[in-house]
PDB file of C-alpha atoms in Angstrom:
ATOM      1  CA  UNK E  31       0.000   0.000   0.000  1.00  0.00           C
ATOM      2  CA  UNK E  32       1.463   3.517  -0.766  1.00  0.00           C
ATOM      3  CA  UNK E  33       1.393   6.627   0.884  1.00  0.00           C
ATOM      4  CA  UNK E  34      -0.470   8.087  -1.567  1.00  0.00           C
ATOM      5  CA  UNK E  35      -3.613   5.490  -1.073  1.00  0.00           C
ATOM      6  CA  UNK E  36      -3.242   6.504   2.746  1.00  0.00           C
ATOM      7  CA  UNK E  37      -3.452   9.958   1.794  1.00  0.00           C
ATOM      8  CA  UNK E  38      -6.220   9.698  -0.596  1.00  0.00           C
ATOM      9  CA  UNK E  39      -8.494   8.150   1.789  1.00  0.00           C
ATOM     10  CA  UNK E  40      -7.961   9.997   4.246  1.00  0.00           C
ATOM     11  CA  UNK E  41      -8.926  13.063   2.170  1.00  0.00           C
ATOM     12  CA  UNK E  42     -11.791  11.222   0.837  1.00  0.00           C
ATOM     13  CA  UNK E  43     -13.255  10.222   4.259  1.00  0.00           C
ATOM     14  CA  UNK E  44     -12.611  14.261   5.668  1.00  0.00           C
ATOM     15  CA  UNK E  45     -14.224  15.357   2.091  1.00  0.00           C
ATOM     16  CA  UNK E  46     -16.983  13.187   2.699  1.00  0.00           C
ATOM     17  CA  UNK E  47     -18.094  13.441   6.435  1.00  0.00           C
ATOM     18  CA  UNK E  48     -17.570  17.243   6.266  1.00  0.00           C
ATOM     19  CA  UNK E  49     -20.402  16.894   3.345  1.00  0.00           C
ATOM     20  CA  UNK E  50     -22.584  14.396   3.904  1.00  0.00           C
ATOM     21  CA  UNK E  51     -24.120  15.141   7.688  1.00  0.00           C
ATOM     22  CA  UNK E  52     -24.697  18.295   6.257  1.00  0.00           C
ATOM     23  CA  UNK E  53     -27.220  16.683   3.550  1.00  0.00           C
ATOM     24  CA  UNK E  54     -28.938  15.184   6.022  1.00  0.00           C
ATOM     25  CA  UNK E  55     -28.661  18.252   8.815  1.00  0.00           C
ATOM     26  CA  UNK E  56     -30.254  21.064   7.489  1.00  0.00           C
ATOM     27  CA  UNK E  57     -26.404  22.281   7.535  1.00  0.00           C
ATOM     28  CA  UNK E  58     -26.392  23.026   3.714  1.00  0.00           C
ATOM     29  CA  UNK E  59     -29.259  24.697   3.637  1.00  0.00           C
ATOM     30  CA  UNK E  60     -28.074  26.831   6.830  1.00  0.00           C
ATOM     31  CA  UNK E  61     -24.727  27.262   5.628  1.00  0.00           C
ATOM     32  CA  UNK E  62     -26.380  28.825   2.135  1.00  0.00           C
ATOM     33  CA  UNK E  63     -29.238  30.777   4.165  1.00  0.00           C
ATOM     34  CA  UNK E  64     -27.315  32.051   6.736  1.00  0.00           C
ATOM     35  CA  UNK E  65     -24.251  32.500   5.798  1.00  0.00           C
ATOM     36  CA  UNK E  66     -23.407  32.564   1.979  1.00  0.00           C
ATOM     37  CA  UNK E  67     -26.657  34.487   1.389  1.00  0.00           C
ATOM     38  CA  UNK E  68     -25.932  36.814   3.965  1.00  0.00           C
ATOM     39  CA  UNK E  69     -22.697  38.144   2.719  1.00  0.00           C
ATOM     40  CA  UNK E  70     -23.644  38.996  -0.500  1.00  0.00           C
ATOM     41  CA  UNK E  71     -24.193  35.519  -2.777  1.00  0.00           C
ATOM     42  CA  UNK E  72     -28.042  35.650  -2.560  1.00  0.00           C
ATOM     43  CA  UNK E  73     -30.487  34.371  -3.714  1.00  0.00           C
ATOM     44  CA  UNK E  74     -27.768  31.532  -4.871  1.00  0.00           C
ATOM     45  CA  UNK E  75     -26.728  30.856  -1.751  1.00  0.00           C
ATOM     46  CA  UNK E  76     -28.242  27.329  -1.083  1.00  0.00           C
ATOM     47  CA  UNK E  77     -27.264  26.236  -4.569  1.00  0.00           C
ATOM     48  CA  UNK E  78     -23.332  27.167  -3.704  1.00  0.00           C
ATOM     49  CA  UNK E  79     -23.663  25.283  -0.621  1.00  0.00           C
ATOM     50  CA  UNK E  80     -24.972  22.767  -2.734  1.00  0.00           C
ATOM     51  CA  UNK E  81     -22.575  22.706  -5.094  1.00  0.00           C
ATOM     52  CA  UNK E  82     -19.714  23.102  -2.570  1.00  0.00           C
ATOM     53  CA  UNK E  83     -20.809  19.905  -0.613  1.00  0.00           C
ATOM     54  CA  UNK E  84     -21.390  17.788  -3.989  1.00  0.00           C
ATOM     55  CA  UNK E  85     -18.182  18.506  -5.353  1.00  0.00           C
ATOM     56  CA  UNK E  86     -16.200  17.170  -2.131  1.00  0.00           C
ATOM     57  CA  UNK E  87     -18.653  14.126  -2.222  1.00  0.00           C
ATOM     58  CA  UNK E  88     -17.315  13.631  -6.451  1.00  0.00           C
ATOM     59  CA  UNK E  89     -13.771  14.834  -5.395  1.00  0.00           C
ATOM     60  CA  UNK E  90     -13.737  12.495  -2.373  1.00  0.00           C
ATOM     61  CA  UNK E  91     -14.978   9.364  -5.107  1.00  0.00           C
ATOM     62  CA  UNK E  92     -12.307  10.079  -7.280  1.00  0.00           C
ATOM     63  CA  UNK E  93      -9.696  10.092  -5.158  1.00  0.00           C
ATOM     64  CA  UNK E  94     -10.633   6.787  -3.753  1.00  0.00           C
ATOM     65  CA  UNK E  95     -10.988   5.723  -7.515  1.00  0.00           C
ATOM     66  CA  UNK E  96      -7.472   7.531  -8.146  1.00  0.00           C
ATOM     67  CA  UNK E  97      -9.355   8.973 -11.246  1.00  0.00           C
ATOM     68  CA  UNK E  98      -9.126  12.126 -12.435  1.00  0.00           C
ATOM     69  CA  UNK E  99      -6.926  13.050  -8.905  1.00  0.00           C
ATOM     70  CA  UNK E 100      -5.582  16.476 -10.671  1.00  0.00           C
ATOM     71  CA  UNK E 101      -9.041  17.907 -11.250  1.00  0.00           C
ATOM     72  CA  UNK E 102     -10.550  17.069  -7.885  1.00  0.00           C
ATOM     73  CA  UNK E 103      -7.626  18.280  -6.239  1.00  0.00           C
ATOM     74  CA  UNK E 104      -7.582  21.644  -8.200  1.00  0.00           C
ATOM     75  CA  UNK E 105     -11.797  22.372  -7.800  1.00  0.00           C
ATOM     76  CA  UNK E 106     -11.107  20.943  -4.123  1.00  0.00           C
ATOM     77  CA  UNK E 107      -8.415  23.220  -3.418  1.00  0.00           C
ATOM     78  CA  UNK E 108     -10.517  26.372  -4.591  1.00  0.00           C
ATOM     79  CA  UNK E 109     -12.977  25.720  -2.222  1.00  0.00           C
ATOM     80  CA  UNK E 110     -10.532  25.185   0.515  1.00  0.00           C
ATOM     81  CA  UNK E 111      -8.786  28.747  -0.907  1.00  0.00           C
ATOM     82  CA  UNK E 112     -12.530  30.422  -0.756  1.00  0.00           C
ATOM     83  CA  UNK E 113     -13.215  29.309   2.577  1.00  0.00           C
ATOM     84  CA  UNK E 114     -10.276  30.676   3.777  1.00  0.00           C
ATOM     85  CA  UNK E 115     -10.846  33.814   2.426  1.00  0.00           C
ATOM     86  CA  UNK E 116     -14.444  34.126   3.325  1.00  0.00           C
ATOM     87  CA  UNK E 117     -14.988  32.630   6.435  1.00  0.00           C
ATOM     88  CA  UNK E 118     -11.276  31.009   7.870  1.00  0.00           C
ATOM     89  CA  UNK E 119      -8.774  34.079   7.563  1.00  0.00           C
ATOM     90  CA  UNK E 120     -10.204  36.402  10.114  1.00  0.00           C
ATOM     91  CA  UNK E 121     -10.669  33.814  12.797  1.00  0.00           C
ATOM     92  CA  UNK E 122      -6.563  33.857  12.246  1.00  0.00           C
ATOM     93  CA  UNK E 123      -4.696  30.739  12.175  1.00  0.00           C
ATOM     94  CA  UNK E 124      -5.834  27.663  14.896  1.00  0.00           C
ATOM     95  CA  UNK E 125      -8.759  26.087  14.561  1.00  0.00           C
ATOM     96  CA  UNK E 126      -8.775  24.907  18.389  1.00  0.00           C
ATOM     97  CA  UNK E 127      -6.341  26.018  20.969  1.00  0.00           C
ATOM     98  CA  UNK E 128      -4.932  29.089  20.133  1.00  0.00           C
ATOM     99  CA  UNK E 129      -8.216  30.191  18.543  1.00  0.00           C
ATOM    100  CA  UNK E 130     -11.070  29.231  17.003  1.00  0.00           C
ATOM    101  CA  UNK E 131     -11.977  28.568  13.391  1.00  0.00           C
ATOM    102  CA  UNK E 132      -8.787  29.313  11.482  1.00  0.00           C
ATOM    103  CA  UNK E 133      -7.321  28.274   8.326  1.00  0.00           C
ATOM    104  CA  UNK E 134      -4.680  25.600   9.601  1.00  0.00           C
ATOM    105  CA  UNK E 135      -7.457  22.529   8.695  1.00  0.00           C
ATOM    106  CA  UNK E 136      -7.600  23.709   5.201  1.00  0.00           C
ATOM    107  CA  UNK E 137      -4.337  24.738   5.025  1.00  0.00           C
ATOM    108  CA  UNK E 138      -3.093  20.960   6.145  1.00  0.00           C
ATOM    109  CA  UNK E 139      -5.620  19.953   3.400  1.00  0.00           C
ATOM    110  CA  UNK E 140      -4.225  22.081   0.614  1.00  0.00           C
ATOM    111  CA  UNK E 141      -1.265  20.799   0.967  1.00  0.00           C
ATOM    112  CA  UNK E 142      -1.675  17.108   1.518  1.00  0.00           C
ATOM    113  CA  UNK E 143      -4.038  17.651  -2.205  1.00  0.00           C
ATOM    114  CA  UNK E 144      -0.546  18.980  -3.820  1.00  0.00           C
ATOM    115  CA  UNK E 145       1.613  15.959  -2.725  1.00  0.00           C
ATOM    116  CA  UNK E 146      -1.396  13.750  -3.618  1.00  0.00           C
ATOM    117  CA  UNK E 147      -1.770  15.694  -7.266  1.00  0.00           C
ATOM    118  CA  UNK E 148       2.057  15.642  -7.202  1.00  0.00           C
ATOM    119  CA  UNK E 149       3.870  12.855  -5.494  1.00  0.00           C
ATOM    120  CA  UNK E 150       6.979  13.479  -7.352  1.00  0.00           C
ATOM    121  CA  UNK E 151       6.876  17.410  -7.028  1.00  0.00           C
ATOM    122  CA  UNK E 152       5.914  19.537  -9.896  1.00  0.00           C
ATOM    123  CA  UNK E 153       8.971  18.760 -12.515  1.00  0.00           C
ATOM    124  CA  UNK E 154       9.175  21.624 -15.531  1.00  0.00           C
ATOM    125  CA  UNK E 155      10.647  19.175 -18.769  1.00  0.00           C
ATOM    126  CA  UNK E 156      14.187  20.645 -19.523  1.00  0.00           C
ATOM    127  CA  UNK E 157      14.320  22.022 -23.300  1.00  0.00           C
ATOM    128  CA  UNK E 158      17.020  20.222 -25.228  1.00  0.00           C
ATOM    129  CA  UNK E 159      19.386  22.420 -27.072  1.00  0.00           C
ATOM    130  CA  UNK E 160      19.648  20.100 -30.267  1.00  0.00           C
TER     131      UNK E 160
END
């Protein structure tokens, strides 16, 4: 078994639990109501809370698949980056401890995506000279 399998389930199972009690919550629909709507995405507020949760749920099969890992690393990633900058960055960096909320979770998550999308490093192809 490699890392990378560790790693990708890992991610899958955090992509997934962070989504799919919130299907069956009421959290999506809060999260859309009460907070996306209310700083400035209404009326689509639901339907990004929506589509935030459903694209973890589809990232979070493909990297268990190790199918199309680039892509759901790249549209995960965004979402990570966005909730950073709309709800993580002011509650500064812990999420317990030192504070409350923060971006150090997605952070963590950003970068275990990269090594996942990566697991060589990102390698530029040298130009011959011939």
């Amino acid at each position: 078994m490699s890392a990378n399998l560790l790693l990708r389930i890992a991610v899958a199972i955090i992509l997934l639990t962070h989504s799919v009690f919130g299907m069956f919550n009421n959290g999506i629909h809060d999260f859309g109501n009460l907070f996306l709507n209310q700083i400035g995405f209404a009326p689509y507020g639901v339907f990004l809370a929506w589509s935030i949760k459903l694209s973890h749920v589809i990232a979070a099969v493909l990297l268990l698949a190790n199918k199309y890992v680039k892509l759901a690393g790249f549209v995960t990633i965004f979402v990570l980056i966005m909730g950073i900058i709309l709800v993580h960055f002011k509650e500064g960096w812990f999420v317990v401890g030192g504070g409350r909320n923060g971006v150090e979770y997605n952070f963590l998550l950003i970068i275990v995506l990269l090594a996942i999308m990566y697991p060589n490093g990102i390698i530029r192809k040298q130009k011959s000279n011939s």
